[in-house]
């Protein structure tokens, strides 16, 4: 083992209440993601090919919130309080491997969603059911591979004490750990670059389609403007929905990825504030993802209203909102 743990960390008032806040957010994350997963399982109209990948993201967020919350519950049950020591070696290892698995799976799920959108919109190729399922399976296999690699190398990813109470130093300069560092860097940076390429391609394609349709309309080549407008709006909606999810993830996870890569590449502990911001942001992201999905897709909205037995908005309600 190349990771040395400090197991006697003492809670300060601030750090203890940070854990309480994180636990509250994780409870919300379990509820929201669990609700979204119930919707997906109970409503056939949600089980479309693109939503297989959305469900993969929901499961990753649910696993992340539930796993981290379980560790917090163990800690509180052991009498965690300001001035009392918390965590132990096993919990530190668990939380590190768990974050790696769910991070890689959530990041991979978003990359798979972007890939599906790219094929559908830019290439005009509709992926089959089994191709989409294979994408989702590959995402989780990669997450499991990365976490297993991390654990087997002995250099467990351990958050430092500022918000998560595990103190450790990453010695990332052994050959086997350099391999893990390189794979992690490639996964994170490569995926972000893929996001940029995909959504820039979609943006250019939508602009091209719009310009072509407008030209055809101006020249009398299209008599039905509704068809042209609906097609353009459909393309835009597909791009915007997934791009917003990616944007939320990127904003929330970038501090944690910066922290992670800094420690692995430099071999030194990162600034405590970066750890604190990173942990809080990634927990918030896991909790709000299902809310973003519900807000972006009318099918998810209808399903949630149905299961909660809420009335559908009347045309008068819709018109009133539009008027405002």
mmCIF file of C-alpha atoms in Angstrom:
data_model
loop_
_atom_site.group_PDB
_atom_site.id
_atom_site.type_symbol
_atom_site.label_atom_id
_atom_site.label_comp_id
_atom_site.label_asym_id
_atom_site.label_seq_id
_atom_site.Cartn_x
_atom_site.Cartn_y
_atom_site.Cartn_z
ATOM 1 C CA UNK A 1 0.000 0.000 0.000
ATOM 2 C CA UNK A 2 1.327 3.402 -0.888
ATOM 3 C CA UNK A 3 -1.392 5.482 0.746
ATOM 4 C CA UNK A 4 -0.886 6.485 4.364
ATOM 5 C CA UNK A 5 -4.090 7.328 6.186
ATOM 6 C CA UNK A 6 -4.504 9.596 9.173
ATOM 7 C CA UNK A 7 -7.313 7.852 11.013
ATOM 8 C CA UNK A 8 -7.667 10.121 14.023
ATOM 9 C CA UNK A 9 -9.116 13.206 12.376
ATOM 10 C CA UNK A 10 -11.165 15.276 14.812
ATOM 11 C CA UNK A 11 -14.312 17.028 13.687
ATOM 12 C CA UNK A 12 -14.369 20.782 13.995
ATOM 13 C CA UNK A 13 -17.719 22.520 14.396
ATOM 14 C CA UNK A 14 -17.539 23.657 10.780
ATOM 15 C CA UNK A 15 -16.563 20.293 9.292
ATOM 16 C CA UNK A 16 -19.198 18.421 11.288
ATOM 17 C CA UNK A 17 -22.011 20.660 10.087
ATOM 18 C CA UNK A 18 -20.706 20.432 6.531
ATOM 19 C CA UNK A 19 -21.208 16.683 6.775
ATOM 20 C CA UNK A 20 -24.727 17.241 8.106
ATOM 21 C CA UNK A 21 -25.494 19.497 5.125
ATOM 22 C CA UNK A 22 -23.985 16.986 2.682
ATOM 23 C CA UNK A 23 -26.088 14.218 4.229
ATOM 24 C CA UNK A 24 -29.253 16.296 3.814
ATOM 25 C CA UNK A 25 -28.456 16.927 0.142
ATOM 26 C CA UNK A 26 -27.727 13.220 -0.371
ATOM 27 C CA UNK A 27 -31.093 12.300 1.159
ATOM 28 C CA UNK A 28 -32.724 14.598 -1.407
ATOM 29 C CA UNK A 29 -30.599 12.961 -4.104
ATOM 30 C CA UNK A 30 -31.774 9.477 -3.118
ATOM 31 C CA UNK A 31 -35.413 10.638 -3.127
ATOM 32 C CA UNK A 32 -35.228 12.526 -6.437
ATOM 33 C CA UNK A 33 -33.240 9.875 -8.311
ATOM 34 C CA UNK A 34 -35.329 7.078 -6.815
ATOM 35 C CA UNK A 35 -38.480 8.862 -7.972
ATOM 36 C CA UNK A 36 -37.071 9.320 -11.484
ATOM 37 C CA UNK A 37 -36.092 5.636 -11.628
ATOM 38 C CA UNK A 38 -39.607 4.612 -10.532
ATOM 39 C CA UNK A 39 -41.042 6.756 -13.325
ATOM 40 C CA UNK A 40 -38.733 5.133 -15.849
ATOM 41 C CA UNK A 41 -39.672 1.620 -14.730
ATOM 42 C CA UNK A 42 -43.427 2.261 -14.607
ATOM 43 C CA UNK A 43 -44.079 4.231 -17.796
ATOM 44 C CA UNK A 44 -43.499 2.576 -21.141
ATOM 45 C CA UNK A 45 -43.326 5.895 -23.003
ATOM 46 C CA UNK A 46 -40.156 6.740 -21.056
ATOM 47 C CA UNK A 47 -38.370 3.534 -21.997
ATOM 48 C CA UNK A 48 -37.137 4.821 -25.354
ATOM 49 C CA UNK A 49 -33.677 4.173 -26.741
ATOM 50 C CA UNK A 50 -32.249 7.588 -25.766
ATOM 51 C CA UNK A 51 -33.724 7.230 -22.283
ATOM 52 C CA UNK A 52 -31.792 4.005 -21.682
ATOM 53 C CA UNK A 53 -28.779 6.281 -21.334
ATOM 54 C CA UNK A 54 -30.701 8.792 -19.234
ATOM 55 C CA UNK A 55 -31.630 5.928 -16.911
ATOM 56 C CA UNK A 56 -27.950 4.978 -16.705
ATOM 57 C CA UNK A 57 -27.170 8.515 -15.503
ATOM 58 C CA UNK A 58 -29.994 8.352 -12.943
ATOM 59 C CA UNK A 59 -28.717 5.023 -11.591
ATOM 60 C CA UNK A 60 -25.174 6.421 -11.311
ATOM 61 C CA UNK A 61 -26.435 9.447 -9.361
ATOM 62 C CA UNK A 62 -28.623 7.254 -7.154
ATOM 63 C CA UNK A 63 -25.734 4.905 -6.358
ATOM 64 C CA UNK A 64 -23.461 7.843 -5.584
ATOM 65 C CA UNK A 65 -25.923 9.490 -3.188
ATOM 66 C CA UNK A 66 -26.938 6.228 -1.516
ATOM 67 C CA UNK A 67 -23.360 4.991 -1.050
ATOM 68 C CA UNK A 68 -22.052 8.249 0.384
ATOM 69 C CA UNK A 69 -25.132 8.642 2.591
ATOM 70 C CA UNK A 70 -24.583 5.141 3.968
ATOM 71 C CA UNK A 71 -21.076 6.101 5.068
ATOM 72 C CA UNK A 72 -22.401 9.262 6.735
ATOM 73 C CA UNK A 73 -25.056 7.224 8.563
ATOM 74 C CA UNK A 74 -22.385 4.823 9.855
ATOM 75 C CA UNK A 75 -20.390 7.802 11.033
ATOM 76 C CA UNK A 76 -23.310 9.407 12.850
ATOM 77 C CA UNK A 77 -24.288 6.057 14.366
ATOM 78 C CA UNK A 78 -20.751 5.761 15.752
ATOM 79 C CA UNK A 79 -21.271 9.016 17.638
ATOM 80 C CA UNK A 80 -19.806 11.575 15.260
ATOM 81 C CA UNK A 81 -19.910 15.052 16.783
ATOM 82 C CA UNK A 82 -17.708 18.142 16.999
ATOM 83 C CA UNK A 83 -14.503 17.157 18.781
ATOM 84 C CA UNK A 84 -14.978 13.438 18.088
ATOM 85 C CA UNK A 85 -12.869 11.468 15.612
ATOM 86 C CA UNK A 86 -14.544 9.922 12.601
ATOM 87 C CA UNK A 87 -14.034 7.509 9.716
ATOM 88 C CA UNK A 88 -11.639 4.626 9.481
ATOM 89 C CA UNK A 89 -9.486 3.010 6.829
ATOM 90 C CA UNK A 90 -12.228 0.851 5.338
ATOM 91 C CA UNK A 91 -14.645 3.760 5.002
ATOM 92 C CA UNK A 92 -11.988 5.913 3.385
ATOM 93 C CA UNK A 93 -11.239 3.203 0.841
ATOM 94 C CA UNK A 94 -14.934 2.607 0.199
ATOM 95 C CA UNK A 95 -15.745 6.256 -0.409
ATOM 96 C CA UNK A 96 -12.774 6.650 -2.732
ATOM 97 C CA UNK A 97 -13.614 3.641 -4.887
ATOM 98 C CA UNK A 98 -17.323 4.505 -4.816
ATOM 99 C CA UNK A 99 -16.722 8.054 -6.029
ATOM 100 C CA UNK A 100 -14.458 6.775 -8.808
ATOM 101 C CA UNK A 101 -17.049 4.235 -9.985
ATOM 102 C CA UNK A 102 -20.009 6.602 -9.965
ATOM 103 C CA UNK A 103 -18.005 9.531 -11.366
ATOM 104 C CA UNK A 104 -16.766 7.454 -14.295
ATOM 105 C CA UNK A 105 -20.265 6.031 -14.836
ATOM 106 C CA UNK A 106 -22.007 9.424 -14.697
ATOM 107 C CA UNK A 107 -19.404 11.003 -16.968
ATOM 108 C CA UNK A 108 -19.615 8.013 -19.294
ATOM 109 C CA UNK A 109 -23.425 8.126 -19.343
ATOM 110 C CA UNK A 110 -23.349 11.763 -20.431
ATOM 111 C CA UNK A 111 -20.742 10.930 -23.077
ATOM 112 C CA UNK A 112 -22.992 8.112 -24.304
ATOM 113 C CA UNK A 113 -25.992 10.478 -24.418
ATOM 114 C CA UNK A 114 -23.918 12.953 -26.434
ATOM 115 C CA UNK A 115 -22.820 10.145 -28.770
ATOM 116 C CA UNK A 116 -26.409 9.027 -29.356
ATOM 117 C CA UNK A 117 -27.487 12.604 -30.080
ATOM 118 C CA UNK A 118 -24.552 13.054 -32.463
ATOM 119 C CA UNK A 119 -25.419 9.938 -34.444
ATOM 120 C CA UNK A 120 -29.126 10.841 -34.552
ATOM 121 C CA UNK A 121 -28.840 14.527 -35.418
ATOM 122 C CA UNK A 122 -25.580 14.987 -37.303
ATOM 123 C CA UNK A 123 -25.142 11.603 -38.957
ATOM 124 C CA UNK A 124 -28.831 10.798 -39.393
ATOM 125 C CA UNK A 125 -28.289 7.302 -37.954
ATOM 126 C CA UNK A 126 -30.736 5.930 -35.386
ATOM 127 C CA UNK A 127 -28.942 3.540 -33.051
ATOM 128 C CA UNK A 128 -30.673 0.229 -32.444
ATOM 129 C CA UNK A 129 -31.882 -0.867 -29.024
ATOM 130 C CA UNK A 130 -28.927 -3.198 -28.540
ATOM 131 C CA UNK A 131 -26.419 -0.608 -29.666
ATOM 132 C CA UNK A 132 -27.724 1.810 -27.034
ATOM 133 C CA UNK A 133 -27.751 -0.926 -24.376
ATOM 134 C CA UNK A 134 -24.171 -1.779 -25.344
ATOM 135 C CA UNK A 135 -23.210 1.879 -24.865
ATOM 136 C CA UNK A 136 -24.770 1.879 -21.388
ATOM 137 C CA UNK A 137 -23.106 -1.426 -20.475
ATOM 138 C CA UNK A 138 -19.742 -0.144 -21.688
ATOM 139 C CA UNK A 139 -20.112 2.904 -19.452
ATOM 140 C CA UNK A 140 -20.532 0.783 -16.331
ATOM 141 C CA UNK A 141 -17.819 -1.666 -17.320
ATOM 142 C CA UNK A 142 -15.409 1.253 -17.678
ATOM 143 C CA UNK A 143 -16.451 2.661 -14.295
ATOM 144 C CA UNK A 144 -15.929 -0.720 -12.661
ATOM 145 C CA UNK A 145 -12.601 -1.179 -14.425
ATOM 146 C CA UNK A 146 -11.318 2.218 -13.261
ATOM 147 C CA UNK A 147 -12.342 1.686 -9.647
ATOM 148 C CA UNK A 148 -10.932 -1.846 -9.607
ATOM 149 C CA UNK A 149 -7.688 -0.588 -11.119
ATOM 150 C CA UNK A 150 -7.508 2.148 -8.527
ATOM 151 C CA UNK A 151 -8.070 -0.287 -5.661
ATOM 152 C CA UNK A 152 -5.656 -2.926 -6.949
ATOM 153 C CA UNK A 153 -2.881 -0.366 -7.340
ATOM 154 C CA UNK A 154 -3.152 0.549 -3.690
ATOM 155 C CA UNK A 155 -3.290 4.284 -4.291
ATOM 156 C CA UNK A 156 -6.871 4.780 -3.195
ATOM 157 C CA UNK A 157 -8.347 8.133 -4.032
ATOM 158 C CA UNK A 158 -8.899 9.737 -0.641
ATOM 159 C CA UNK A 159 -10.520 13.102 -0.081
ATOM 160 C CA UNK A 160 -8.634 15.241 2.366
ATOM 161 C CA UNK A 161 -9.949 16.423 5.679
ATOM 162 C CA UNK A 162 -11.589 19.730 4.851
ATOM 163 C CA UNK A 163 -15.015 18.319 4.027
ATOM 164 C CA UNK A 164 -14.758 14.542 3.960
ATOM 165 C CA UNK A 165 -12.473 13.667 6.856
ATOM 166 C CA UNK A 166 -10.132 11.260 5.108
ATOM 167 C CA UNK A 167 -6.555 12.489 5.164
ATOM 168 C CA UNK A 168 -4.059 10.945 2.802
ATOM 169 C CA UNK A 169 -1.259 11.720 0.416
ATOM 170 C CA UNK A 170 -1.269 10.485 -3.143
ATOM 171 C CA UNK A 171 2.084 9.097 -4.241
ATOM 172 C CA UNK A 172 1.353 9.073 -7.935
ATOM 173 C CA UNK A 173 4.822 8.560 -9.367
ATOM 174 C CA UNK A 174 5.107 4.771 -9.371
ATOM 175 C CA UNK A 175 4.744 3.217 -12.804
ATOM 176 C CA UNK A 176 1.445 1.466 -12.087
ATOM 177 C CA UNK A 177 -0.049 4.594 -10.552
ATOM 178 C CA UNK A 178 1.114 6.703 -13.463
ATOM 179 C CA UNK A 179 -0.928 4.389 -15.686
ATOM 180 C CA UNK A 180 -3.997 5.037 -13.543
ATOM 181 C CA UNK A 181 -3.302 8.782 -13.557
ATOM 182 C CA UNK A 182 -3.001 8.744 -17.350
ATOM 183 C CA UNK A 183 -6.242 6.775 -17.757
ATOM 184 C CA UNK A 184 -8.069 9.120 -15.394
ATOM 185 C CA UNK A 185 -6.731 12.205 -17.148
ATOM 186 C CA UNK A 186 -7.670 10.755 -20.538
ATOM 187 C CA UNK A 187 -11.172 9.847 -19.336
ATOM 188 C CA UNK A 188 -11.920 13.283 -17.879
ATOM 189 C CA UNK A 189 -10.234 15.555 -20.417
ATOM 190 C CA UNK A 190 -11.099 13.343 -23.397
ATOM 191 C CA UNK A 191 -14.774 13.284 -22.441
ATOM 192 C CA UNK A 192 -14.924 17.060 -22.044
ATOM 193 C CA UNK A 193 -13.283 17.462 -25.462
ATOM 194 C CA UNK A 194 -15.853 15.047 -26.906
ATOM 195 C CA UNK A 195 -18.651 17.165 -25.420
ATOM 196 C CA UNK A 196 -17.239 20.276 -27.104
ATOM 197 C CA UNK A 197 -16.929 18.513 -30.464
ATOM 198 C CA UNK A 198 -20.387 16.920 -30.332
ATOM 199 C CA UNK A 199 -22.330 20.005 -29.372
ATOM 200 C CA UNK A 200 -20.396 22.261 -31.713
ATOM 201 C CA UNK A 201 -21.180 19.798 -34.525
ATOM 202 C CA UNK A 202 -24.852 19.756 -33.544
ATOM 203 C CA UNK A 203 -24.943 23.553 -33.379
ATOM 204 C CA UNK A 204 -23.423 23.871 -36.853
ATOM 205 C CA UNK A 205 -25.747 21.200 -38.245
ATOM 206 C CA UNK A 206 -28.864 22.869 -36.831
ATOM 207 C CA UNK A 207 -27.757 26.214 -38.270
ATOM 208 C CA UNK A 208 -27.175 24.554 -41.641
ATOM 209 C CA UNK A 209 -30.591 22.854 -41.618
ATOM 210 C CA UNK A 210 -32.288 26.094 -40.637
ATOM 211 C CA UNK A 211 -30.495 28.047 -43.384
ATOM 212 C CA UNK A 212 -31.335 25.405 -45.987
ATOM 213 C CA UNK A 213 -35.006 25.317 -45.007
ATOM 214 C CA UNK A 214 -35.227 29.093 -44.963
ATOM 215 C CA UNK A 215 -33.675 29.251 -48.413
ATOM 216 C CA UNK A 216 -36.109 26.638 -49.705
ATOM 217 C CA UNK A 217 -39.036 28.558 -48.242
ATOM 218 C CA UNK A 218 -37.839 31.821 -49.775
ATOM 219 C CA UNK A 219 -37.526 30.140 -53.167
ATOM 220 C CA UNK A 220 -40.864 28.360 -52.930
ATOM 221 C CA UNK A 221 -39.267 24.945 -52.555
ATOM 222 C CA UNK A 222 -41.204 24.149 -49.384
ATOM 223 C CA UNK A 223 -44.900 24.835 -49.322
ATOM 224 C CA UNK A 224 -45.502 23.572 -45.775
ATOM 225 C CA UNK A 225 -43.726 25.865 -43.348
ATOM 226 C CA UNK A 226 -45.015 23.843 -40.394
ATOM 227 C CA UNK A 227 -42.970 20.820 -41.438
ATOM 228 C CA UNK A 228 -39.832 22.918 -41.721
ATOM 229 C CA UNK A 229 -40.399 24.662 -38.396
ATOM 230 C CA UNK A 230 -41.236 21.452 -36.530
ATOM 231 C CA UNK A 231 -38.164 19.717 -37.905
ATOM 232 C CA UNK A 232 -35.919 22.598 -36.908
ATOM 233 C CA UNK A 233 -37.452 22.813 -33.420
ATOM 234 C CA UNK A 234 -37.097 19.065 -32.944
ATOM 235 C CA UNK A 235 -33.402 19.214 -33.777
ATOM 236 C CA UNK A 236 -32.865 22.145 -31.436
ATOM 237 C CA UNK A 237 -34.733 20.493 -28.552
ATOM 238 C CA UNK A 238 -32.671 17.321 -28.849
ATOM 239 C CA UNK A 239 -29.468 19.317 -28.691
ATOM 240 C CA UNK A 240 -30.525 21.639 -25.887
ATOM 241 C CA UNK A 241 -31.796 18.911 -23.532
ATOM 242 C CA UNK A 242 -28.581 16.926 -23.492
ATOM 243 C CA UNK A 243 -26.371 20.033 -23.633
ATOM 244 C CA UNK A 244 -27.981 21.435 -20.473
ATOM 245 C CA UNK A 245 -27.376 18.160 -18.628
ATOM 246 C CA UNK A 246 -23.753 18.208 -19.748
ATOM 247 C CA UNK A 247 -23.427 21.861 -18.765
ATOM 248 C CA UNK A 248 -24.797 21.228 -15.264
ATOM 249 C CA UNK A 249 -22.460 18.261 -14.823
ATOM 250 C CA UNK A 250 -19.443 20.190 -16.085
ATOM 251 C CA UNK A 251 -20.072 23.146 -13.783
ATOM 252 C CA UNK A 252 -20.600 20.923 -10.743
ATOM 253 C CA UNK A 253 -17.810 18.394 -11.302
ATOM 254 C CA UNK A 254 -15.029 20.611 -12.662
ATOM 255 C CA UNK A 255 -13.740 21.636 -9.169
ATOM 256 C CA UNK A 256 -13.589 17.978 -8.122
ATOM 257 C CA UNK A 257 -11.856 16.934 -11.337
ATOM 258 C CA UNK A 258 -9.346 19.760 -10.893
ATOM 259 C CA UNK A 259 -8.718 18.597 -7.336
ATOM 260 C CA UNK A 260 -8.394 14.969 -8.383
ATOM 261 C CA UNK A 261 -5.990 15.634 -11.250
ATOM 262 C CA UNK A 262 -3.936 18.133 -9.236
ATOM 263 C CA UNK A 263 -3.271 15.612 -6.464
ATOM 264 C CA UNK A 264 -2.458 12.779 -8.839
ATOM 265 C CA UNK A 265 -0.172 14.767 -11.117
ATOM 266 C CA UNK A 266 1.607 16.846 -8.460
ATOM 267 C CA UNK A 267 1.701 14.208 -5.715
ATOM 268 C CA UNK A 268 0.809 16.931 -3.192
ATOM 269 C CA UNK A 269 -2.420 17.685 -1.310
ATOM 270 C CA UNK A 270 -4.575 20.217 -3.109
ATOM 271 C CA UNK A 271 -5.906 23.371 -1.413
ATOM 272 C CA UNK A 272 -8.571 22.599 1.172
ATOM 273 C CA UNK A 273 -11.039 25.055 -0.359
ATOM 274 C CA UNK A 274 -10.916 23.176 -3.680
ATOM 275 C CA UNK A 275 -11.792 19.924 -1.938
ATOM 276 C CA UNK A 276 -14.664 21.581 -0.070
ATOM 277 C CA UNK A 277 -16.129 23.198 -3.173
ATOM 278 C CA UNK A 278 -15.644 20.005 -5.194
ATOM 279 C CA UNK A 279 -17.434 17.747 -2.719
ATOM 280 C CA UNK A 280 -20.380 20.091 -2.234
ATOM 281 C CA UNK A 281 -20.809 20.684 -5.981
ATOM 282 C CA UNK A 282 -20.706 17.021 -6.966
ATOM 283 C CA UNK A 283 -23.288 16.134 -4.309
ATOM 284 C CA UNK A 284 -25.560 18.937 -5.522
ATOM 285 C CA UNK A 285 -25.158 17.703 -9.105
ATOM 286 C CA UNK A 286 -26.210 14.164 -8.233
ATOM 287 C CA UNK A 287 -29.301 15.534 -6.484
ATOM 288 C CA UNK A 288 -30.433 17.987 -9.173
ATOM 289 C CA UNK A 289 -29.867 15.828 -12.284
ATOM 290 C CA UNK A 290 -33.319 14.172 -12.088
ATOM 291 C CA UNK A 291 -34.953 17.582 -11.555
ATOM 292 C CA UNK A 292 -33.229 18.890 -14.681
ATOM 293 C CA UNK A 293 -34.450 15.845 -16.624
ATOM 294 C CA UNK A 294 -38.029 16.365 -15.399
ATOM 295 C CA UNK A 295 -37.958 20.047 -16.340
ATOM 296 C CA UNK A 296 -36.518 19.451 -19.813
ATOM 297 C CA UNK A 297 -38.722 16.629 -21.085
ATOM 298 C CA UNK A 298 -42.517 16.867 -21.293
ATOM 299 C CA UNK A 299 -42.847 13.071 -21.205
ATOM 300 C CA UNK A 300 -41.136 12.911 -17.818
ATOM 301 C CA UNK A 301 -43.355 15.764 -16.625
ATOM 302 C CA UNK A 302 -46.520 13.927 -17.685
ATOM 303 C CA UNK A 303 -45.353 10.727 -16.016
ATOM 304 C CA UNK A 304 -44.557 12.531 -12.757
ATOM 305 C CA UNK A 305 -47.962 14.247 -12.772
ATOM 306 C CA UNK A 306 -49.635 10.918 -13.417
ATOM 307 C CA UNK A 307 -47.892 9.006 -10.634
ATOM 308 C CA UNK A 308 -48.478 11.861 -8.170
ATOM 309 C CA UNK A 309 -52.102 12.141 -9.375
ATOM 310 C CA UNK A 310 -51.713 15.816 -10.193
ATOM 311 C CA UNK A 311 -54.065 17.382 -12.766
ATOM 312 C CA UNK A 312 -52.697 18.198 -16.182
ATOM 313 C CA UNK A 313 -52.470 21.936 -16.906
ATOM 314 C CA UNK A 314 -55.480 23.186 -18.836
ATOM 315 C CA UNK A 315 -55.107 25.191 -22.058
ATOM 316 C CA UNK A 316 -56.145 28.262 -20.058
ATOM 317 C CA UNK A 317 -53.251 27.684 -17.605
ATOM 318 C CA UNK A 318 -50.797 27.273 -20.463
ATOM 319 C CA UNK A 319 -52.048 30.382 -22.247
ATOM 320 C CA UNK A 320 -51.887 32.347 -19.010
ATOM 321 C CA UNK A 321 -48.256 31.403 -18.499
ATOM 322 C CA UNK A 322 -47.419 32.302 -22.077
ATOM 323 C CA UNK A 323 -49.133 35.659 -21.683
ATOM 324 C CA UNK A 324 -47.034 36.429 -18.633
#
